[in-house]
GROMACS .gro file of C-alpha atoms in nm:
model
  217
    1VAL     CA    1  -3.976   5.854   6.229
    2GLN     CA    2  -3.617   5.924   6.202
    3ALA     CA    3  -3.480   6.063   5.864
    4PRO     CA    4  -3.177   5.839   5.749
    5LEU     CA    5  -2.872   6.012   5.783
    6ALA     CA    6  -2.629   6.111   5.515
    7GLY     CA    7  -2.370   5.863   5.411
    8ASP     CA    8  -2.609   5.559   5.535
    9ALA     CA    9  -2.662   5.281   5.319
   10PRO     CA   10  -3.039   5.265   5.158
   11ALA     CA   11  -3.277   5.057   5.395
   12PRO     CA   12  -3.396   4.750   5.220
   13CYS     CA   13  -3.756   4.765   5.116
   14GLN     CA   14  -3.970   4.489   5.161
   15ALA     CA   15  -4.301   4.539   5.006
   16ALA     CA   16  -4.573   4.311   4.993
   17GLY     CA   17  -4.546   3.974   4.751
   18THR     CA   18  -4.153   4.077   4.706
   19ARG     CA   19  -3.867   3.893   4.778
   20PRO     CA   20  -3.648   4.004   5.076
   21PHE     CA   21  -3.345   4.210   4.940
   22ALA     CA   22  -3.472   4.185   4.597
   23ASP     CA   23  -3.456   4.592   4.571
   24TYR     CA   24  -3.146   4.646   4.797
   25VAL     CA   25  -2.877   4.840   4.634
   26TYR     CA   26  -2.545   4.711   4.642
   27THR     CA   27  -2.230   4.946   4.683
   28PRO     CA   28  -1.928   4.823   4.448
   29GLN     CA   29  -1.679   4.666   4.708
   30GLN     CA   30  -2.006   4.418   4.827
   31GLU     CA   31  -2.044   4.344   4.463
   32VAL     CA   32  -1.695   4.273   4.414
   33ALA     CA   33  -1.682   4.068   4.749
   34ALA     CA   34  -2.011   3.847   4.626
   35VAL     CA   35  -1.869   3.757   4.329
   36CYS     CA   36  -1.564   3.643   4.487
   37VAL     CA   37  -1.704   3.448   4.704
   38GLN     CA   38  -1.946   3.308   4.458
   39ALA     CA   39  -1.614   3.184   4.242
   40ALA     CA   40  -1.495   3.039   4.555
   41VAL     CA   41  -1.775   2.871   4.605
   42ARG     CA   42  -1.831   2.745   4.251
   43GLY     CA   43  -1.427   2.622   4.249
   44TRP     CA   44  -1.468   2.416   4.540
   45LEU     CA   45  -1.798   2.246   4.440
   46CYS     CA   46  -1.645   2.179   4.086
   47ARG     CA   47  -1.308   2.024   4.247
   48ARG     CA   48  -1.522   1.797   4.501
   49SER     CA   49  -1.737   1.697   4.217
   50LYS     CA   50  -1.737   1.335   4.067
   51GLU     CA   51  -1.685   1.414   3.686
   52LEU     CA   52  -1.414   1.665   3.742
   53TRP     CA   53  -1.513   1.802   3.425
   54TRP     CA   54  -1.196   2.104   3.499
   55LYS     CA   55  -0.939   1.775   3.519
   56HIS     CA   56  -1.102   1.660   3.135
   57CYS     CA   57  -1.068   2.029   2.987
   58SER     CA   58  -0.724   2.091   3.118
   59ARG     CA   59  -0.626   1.758   2.973
   60ASP     CA   60  -0.803   1.846   2.628
   61ILE     CA   61  -0.623   2.168   2.630
   62ARG     CA   62  -0.305   1.984   2.683
   63GLY     CA   63  -0.371   1.776   2.426
   64ARG     CA   64  -0.432   2.017   2.182
   65ARG     CA   65  -0.147   2.217   2.264
   66GLY     CA   66   0.073   1.900   2.236
   67MET     CA   67  -0.048   1.842   1.859
   68ALA     CA   68  -0.004   2.242   1.754
   69ARG     CA   69   0.381   2.177   1.893
   70ALA     CA   70   0.419   1.845   1.713
   71TRP     CA   71   0.253   2.016   1.359
   72ASN     CA   72   0.522   2.316   1.381
   73ALA     CA   73   0.828   2.033   1.475
   74HIS     CA   74   0.695   1.843   1.173
   75ARG     CA   75   0.638   2.144   0.955
   76GLN     CA   76   0.956   2.242   1.054
   77PHE     CA   77   1.155   1.908   0.937
   78MET     CA   78   0.976   1.890   0.638
   79ALA     CA   79   1.121   2.233   0.503
   80SER     CA   80   1.470   2.152   0.664
   81THR     CA   81   1.484   1.819   0.476
   82TYR     CA   82   1.291   1.868   0.153
   83GLU     CA   83   1.628   1.809  -0.044
   84GLN     CA   84   1.683   1.464   0.114
   85GLN     CA   85   1.318   1.359   0.040
   86GLY     CA   86   1.356   1.445  -0.291
   87ARG     CA   87   1.665   1.239  -0.344
   88LEU     CA   88   1.478   0.958  -0.171
   89LEU     CA   89   1.167   0.975  -0.387
   90ASP     CA   90   1.405   0.976  -0.687
   91VAL     CA   91   1.528   0.662  -0.599
   92VAL     CA   92   1.256   0.469  -0.509
   93GLN     CA   93   1.112   0.614  -0.850
   94GLN     CA   94   1.441   0.476  -1.070
   95GLU     CA   95   1.398   0.159  -0.868
   96ALA     CA   96   1.018   0.101  -0.967
   97HIS     CA   97   1.088   0.207  -1.297
   98ALA     CA   98   1.402  -0.045  -1.378
   99SER     CA   99   1.164  -0.304  -1.218
  100GLN     CA  100   0.882  -0.207  -1.445
  101ALA     CA  101   1.165  -0.211  -1.744
  102ALA     CA  102   1.282  -0.563  -1.670
  103MET     CA  103   0.956  -0.717  -1.611
  104ALA     CA  104   0.860  -0.563  -1.960
  105GLN     CA  105   1.168  -0.728  -2.092
  106TRP     CA  106   1.097  -1.043  -1.924
  107ALA     CA  107   0.709  -1.080  -2.085
  108ALA     CA  108   0.875  -0.946  -2.436
  109GLU     CA  109   1.117  -1.222  -2.450
  110SER     CA  110   0.862  -1.543  -2.349
  111ALA     CA  111   0.645  -1.391  -2.587
  112GLU     CA  112   0.923  -1.388  -2.858
  113PHE     CA  113   1.040  -1.729  -2.731
  114GLU     CA  114   0.681  -1.871  -2.769
  115SER     CA  115   0.589  -1.737  -3.082
  116ALA     CA  116   0.964  -1.828  -3.252
  117PHE     CA  117   0.899  -2.200  -3.107
  118SER     CA  118   0.557  -2.219  -3.248
  119GLN     CA  119   0.666  -2.113  -3.599
  120TRP     CA  120   0.951  -2.366  -3.599
  121LEU     CA  121   0.692  -2.658  -3.455
  122SER     CA  122   0.465  -2.558  -3.759
  123ARG     CA  123   0.725  -2.597  -4.004
  124GLN     CA  124   0.839  -2.937  -3.850
  125CYS     CA  125   0.467  -3.063  -3.877
  126ARG     CA  126   0.420  -2.960  -4.232
  127VAL     CA  127   0.722  -3.155  -4.321
  128ALA     CA  128   0.644  -3.457  -4.154
  129MET     CA  129   0.328  -3.485  -4.275
  130ALA     CA  130   0.448  -3.405  -4.633
  131GLN     CA  131   0.651  -3.723  -4.595
  132PRO     CA  132   0.514  -4.099  -4.736
  133LEU     CA  133   0.349  -4.313  -4.492
  134PRO     CA  134   0.564  -4.600  -4.391
  135LYS     CA  135   0.493  -4.959  -4.504
  136GLY     CA  136   0.239  -5.089  -4.317
  137TRP     CA  137   0.022  -4.798  -4.319
  138MET     CA  138  -0.272  -4.679  -4.453
  139PRO     CA  139  -0.558  -4.370  -4.423
  140PHE     CA  140  -0.868  -4.505  -4.287
  141ILE     CA  141  -1.212  -4.417  -4.140
  142ARG     CA  142  -1.301  -4.479  -3.827
  143PRO     CA  143  -1.613  -4.687  -3.777
  144GLY     CA  144  -1.894  -4.521  -3.613
  145THR     CA  145  -1.776  -4.175  -3.597
  146GLU     CA  146  -1.668  -4.131  -3.965
  147GLU     CA  147  -1.347  -3.950  -3.911
  148PRO     CA  148  -1.022  -3.960  -4.112
  149CYS     CA  149  -0.742  -4.175  -3.884
  150PHE     CA  150  -0.415  -4.358  -3.987
  151LEU     CA  151  -0.439  -4.755  -3.966
  152ASP     CA  152  -0.097  -4.972  -3.834
  153ALA     CA  153  -0.187  -5.238  -4.037
  154ARG     CA  154   0.056  -5.445  -3.823
  155THR     CA  155  -0.124  -5.392  -3.491
  156GLY     CA  156  -0.462  -5.289  -3.587
  157ALA     CA  157  -0.423  -4.958  -3.348
  158MET     CA  158  -0.570  -4.668  -3.534
  159HIS     CA  159  -0.409  -4.311  -3.472
  160ALA     CA  160  -0.557  -3.973  -3.529
  161HIS     CA  161  -0.246  -3.814  -3.604
  162HIS     CA  162   0.031  -3.859  -3.872
  163PRO     CA  163   0.303  -4.116  -3.825
  164GLY     CA  164   0.562  -3.887  -3.899
  165LEU     CA  165   0.397  -3.646  -3.588
  166LEU     CA  166   0.465  -3.936  -3.377
  167GLN     CA  167   0.808  -3.964  -3.458
  168LEU     CA  168   0.821  -3.609  -3.427
  169GLN     CA  169   0.739  -3.601  -3.076
  170PRO     CA  170   1.061  -3.706  -2.901
  171PHE     CA  171   1.278  -3.472  -3.115
  172VAL     CA  172   1.008  -3.156  -3.027
  173ALA     CA  173   1.040  -3.230  -2.684
  174GLN     CA  174   1.430  -3.229  -2.719
  175GLU     CA  175   1.436  -2.879  -2.887
  176ARG     CA  176   1.197  -2.730  -2.659
  177SER     CA  177   1.402  -2.824  -2.361
  178ARG     CA  178   1.707  -2.683  -2.532
  179ALA     CA  179   1.547  -2.357  -2.575
  180GLU     CA  180   1.430  -2.324  -2.226
  181GLU     CA  181   1.737  -2.378  -2.102
  182GLN     CA  182   1.875  -2.087  -2.331
  183MET     CA  183   1.565  -1.888  -2.225
  184SER     CA  184   1.643  -1.973  -1.844
  185VAL     CA  185   2.061  -1.822  -1.871
  186SER     CA  186   1.877  -1.503  -2.024
  187GLN     CA  187   1.651  -1.447  -1.768
  188ALA     CA  188   1.877  -1.524  -1.499
  189ALA     CA  189   2.118  -1.264  -1.571
  190LEU     CA  190   1.833  -1.003  -1.635
  191ALA     CA  191   1.771  -1.084  -1.308
  192ARG     CA  192   2.099  -1.098  -1.157
  193HIS     CA  193   2.084  -0.713  -1.316
  194LEU     CA  194   1.765  -0.609  -1.134
  195GLN     CA  195   1.868  -0.748  -0.803
  196ALA     CA  196   2.183  -0.567  -0.828
  197PHE     CA  197   2.024  -0.258  -0.931
  198GLN     CA  198   1.770  -0.282  -0.619
  199HIS     CA  199   2.080  -0.363  -0.369
  200GLN     CA  200   2.218  -0.046  -0.499
  201SER     CA  201   1.875   0.151  -0.457
  202ARG     CA  202   1.798  -0.013  -0.092
  203LEU     CA  203   2.173   0.108  -0.012
  204ALA     CA  204   2.116   0.478  -0.136
  205GLN     CA  205   1.766   0.433   0.061
  206ARG     CA  206   1.911   0.348   0.403
  207GLU     CA  207   2.129   0.625   0.365
  208ILE     CA  208   1.932   0.900   0.317
  209LEU     CA  209   1.673   0.776   0.545
  210GLN     CA  210   1.921   0.739   0.870
  211GLY     CA  211   2.027   1.139   0.765
  212LEU     CA  212   1.698   1.180   0.806
  213VAL     CA  213   1.636   1.023   1.160
  214ALA     CA  214   1.976   1.171   1.231
  215PHE     CA  215   1.815   1.518   1.205
  216GLN     CA  216   1.461   1.464   1.332
  217VAL     CA  217   1.692   1.317   1.673
   0.00000   0.00000   0.00000
């Protein structure tokens, strides 16, 4: 048997029951070449695969990078327009406070109107019921129900209310209409004031928003 020469690669050792080249010792150059070949084969197979997963991965990476750039741009925009956004928020808050104040004043005036009219109507009813019954009228008890009522002897009609209240109804309706007209004038003036304030607020908001859009562009 000829002994191996110095510098020769070790001969493969194939024992019984072992894989071929299992104990083969590779040189560093061969290992590098094997890794390159394997990488090339894997890349070739991946590029020709049906799912093309590497394209999806690259798309996800581009999407993440785009979101990161958008977030950085948003942070820069927010930091640069902090004062303008503060002004916009102040204008919106002032408009909201003005609307709330107008609605509160509207409700207070309506409640005061109803209370004053109810008090006036109560006084008028007391005065009407204190008057004597007209000629031909008399107190009466309704048959069957035993409820007190007022009987008109000329017509035989029975009324649950005092005749003075029946005569008072047209006057009450007239006074109610007149009071509602005055109330509508006051509420119309309040509505015009609120609309003017909202118009000025919208103009200020539009000016600030145009500045923000111009800065962003």
